[in-house]
Tab-separated table of C-alpha atoms in Angstrom:
chain	number	residue	atom	x	y	z
A	460	UNK	CA	134.533	142.291	124.431
A	461	UNK	CA	131.794	140.806	124.977
A	462	UNK	CA	130.307	142.589	122.601
A	463	UNK	CA	132.939	141.053	120.435
A	464	UNK	CA	132.679	137.311	121.303
A	465	UNK	CA	129.036	137.370	120.621
A	466	UNK	CA	129.499	138.841	117.415
A	467	UNK	CA	132.170	136.179	116.747
A	468	UNK	CA	130.141	133.379	118.076
A	469	UNK	CA	127.224	134.658	115.912
A	470	UNK	CA	128.883	134.515	112.713
A	471	UNK	CA	130.068	131.132	113.244
A	472	UNK	CA	127.146	129.845	113.990
A	473	UNK	CA	125.511	132.096	110.761
A	474	UNK	CA	128.168	130.491	108.562
A	475	UNK	CA	127.424	126.953	110.256
A	476	UNK	CA	124.220	127.067	108.836
A	477	UNK	CA	125.635	128.763	105.585
A	478	UNK	CA	127.917	125.579	104.630
A	479	UNK	CA	125.889	122.979	106.174
A	480	UNK	CA	122.567	124.540	104.674
A	481	UNK	CA	119.304	123.815	106.396
A	482	UNK	CA	119.271	120.493	107.969
A	483	UNK	CA	115.726	120.290	109.584
A	484	UNK	CA	112.488	120.999	109.084
A	485	UNK	CA	110.262	119.844	106.186
A	486	UNK	CA	112.207	120.264	103.210
A	487	UNK	CA	111.839	119.374	99.434
A	488	UNK	CA	114.133	119.071	96.709
A	489	UNK	CA	112.357	119.935	94.272
A	490	UNK	CA	115.343	119.745	90.980
A	491	UNK	CA	118.617	118.374	90.333
A	492	UNK	CA	120.756	122.009	91.535
A	493	UNK	CA	119.131	121.572	94.919
A	494	UNK	CA	119.794	118.278	94.949
A	495	UNK	CA	123.775	118.743	94.202
A	496	UNK	CA	123.536	121.967	96.454
A	497	UNK	CA	122.212	119.275	100.143
A	498	UNK	CA	124.966	119.544	102.420
A	499	UNK	CA	123.898	117.800	105.344
A	500	UNK	CA	125.023	114.378	107.080
A	501	UNK	CA	122.323	114.487	109.407
A	502	UNK	CA	118.602	115.026	109.095
A	503	UNK	CA	116.143	116.464	111.196
A	504	UNK	CA	112.256	116.058	110.163
A	505	UNK	CA	110.504	115.214	106.636
A	506	UNK	CA	112.766	115.228	103.776
A	507	UNK	CA	111.143	114.434	100.055
A	508	UNK	CA	113.204	114.341	96.608
A	509	UNK	CA	110.377	114.896	93.832
A	510	UNK	CA	111.236	116.598	90.365
A	511	UNK	CA	111.132	116.072	86.958
A	512	UNK	CA	114.635	117.261	86.243
A	513	UNK	CA	115.987	115.470	89.038
A	514	UNK	CA	117.969	112.439	87.406
A	515	UNK	CA	120.840	111.394	90.113
A	516	UNK	CA	121.089	111.390	93.742
A	517	UNK	CA	124.438	111.895	94.673
A	518	UNK	CA	124.641	115.129	95.796
A	519	UNK	CA	123.079	113.383	99.345
A	520	UNK	CA	126.081	110.805	99.312
A	521	UNK	CA	126.720	111.949	102.677
A	522	UNK	CA	123.518	111.576	104.136
A	523	UNK	CA	123.762	109.658	107.283
A	524	UNK	CA	120.746	109.779	109.552
A	525	UNK	CA	117.096	110.820	108.479
A	526	UNK	CA	114.844	112.134	111.852
A	527	UNK	CA	111.618	111.663	109.935
A	528	UNK	CA	110.169	110.806	106.888
A	529	UNK	CA	111.948	110.376	103.390
A	530	UNK	CA	110.195	110.514	100.483
A	531	UNK	CA	111.719	110.075	97.258
A	532	UNK	CA	108.436	109.878	95.179
A	533	UNK	CA	107.088	111.005	91.843
A	534	UNK	CA	110.856	111.678	90.152
A	535	UNK	CA	110.518	110.090	86.161
A	536	UNK	CA	113.859	110.990	85.355
A	537	UNK	CA	115.520	109.271	87.982
A	538	UNK	CA	117.895	106.830	87.295
A	539	UNK	CA	120.050	106.582	89.698
A	540	UNK	CA	119.479	106.305	93.916
A	541	UNK	CA	123.123	105.416	95.236
A	542	UNK	CA	123.110	106.777	99.053
A	543	UNK	CA	125.769	104.568	100.651
A	544	UNK	CA	126.265	106.557	103.696
A	545	UNK	CA	122.720	106.103	105.115
A	546	UNK	CA	122.281	104.250	107.990
A	547	UNK	CA	119.502	105.436	110.016
A	548	UNK	CA	116.248	106.315	109.463
A	549	UNK	CA	113.936	106.837	112.183
A	550	UNK	CA	110.609	107.912	113.650
A	551	UNK	CA	109.490	108.326	109.925
A	552	UNK	CA	108.595	106.109	106.750
A	553	UNK	CA	111.514	105.762	103.857
A	554	UNK	CA	109.287	105.732	100.732
A	555	UNK	CA	110.598	104.661	96.887
A	556	UNK	CA	107.870	104.775	94.997
A	557	UNK	CA	106.395	106.416	91.304
A	558	UNK	CA	110.526	106.239	89.498
A	559	UNK	CA	109.215	104.598	86.374
A	560	UNK	CA	113.490	105.089	85.344
A	561	UNK	CA	114.480	103.802	88.318
A	562	UNK	CA	115.470	99.823	87.813
A	563	UNK	CA	116.541	99.856	91.722
A	564	UNK	CA	118.905	101.360	94.417
A	565	UNK	CA	121.860	101.228	95.139
A	566	UNK	CA	122.377	101.092	98.643
A	567	UNK	CA	124.656	98.908	99.670
A	568	UNK	CA	125.053	100.385	103.427
A	569	UNK	CA	122.133	102.058	103.496
A	570	UNK	CA	119.408	102.156	106.618
A	571	UNK	CA	120.809	99.727	108.266
A	572	UNK	CA	118.689	100.992	111.563
A	573	UNK	CA	115.217	102.011	111.461
A	574	UNK	CA	112.872	102.675	114.147
A	575	UNK	CA	110.329	100.264	114.282
A	576	UNK	CA	107.316	102.676	112.845
A	577	UNK	CA	109.396	102.801	109.674
A	578	UNK	CA	108.051	101.101	106.434
A	579	UNK	CA	110.216	100.355	103.582
A	580	UNK	CA	108.519	100.939	99.881
A	581	UNK	CA	110.785	100.024	97.305
A	582	UNK	CA	109.315	100.277	94.064
A	583	UNK	CA	110.193	101.862	90.716
A	584	UNK	CA	106.829	101.704	89.115
A	585	UNK	CA	103.423	103.574	89.689
A	586	UNK	CA	102.404	100.406	92.353
A	587	UNK	CA	103.496	100.854	95.051
A	588	UNK	CA	104.414	97.916	97.669
A	589	UNK	CA	105.638	98.143	101.425
A	590	UNK	CA	107.598	95.730	103.332
A	591	UNK	CA	106.835	96.180	107.472
């Protein structure tokens, strides 16, 4: 009976991890398919979005919290950056740079709370402006 319960518990833990993807560590989403498959409301670690074929961030629409650096950079074809549920970036930086096709991110409810260590940089061109 103990072995059966242990097996069930392990299967549940593994299935949960598969359903919610990798939600911690250092992760780079380097193409649109990876962005679309992202399924983490909370991410603990450094999350980077960087790739030539990324055109939108719709796959990140459920993202609420990033504890670490959140970098959206070097995406020449990114035209839409809607992150309506992002409310917290903590213990890192939110930085949006070098996204030539992005006019401005549309984050109506985004990043309402940031830690003191967080800086924001939000310029679509190759120049960078940092706001404390």
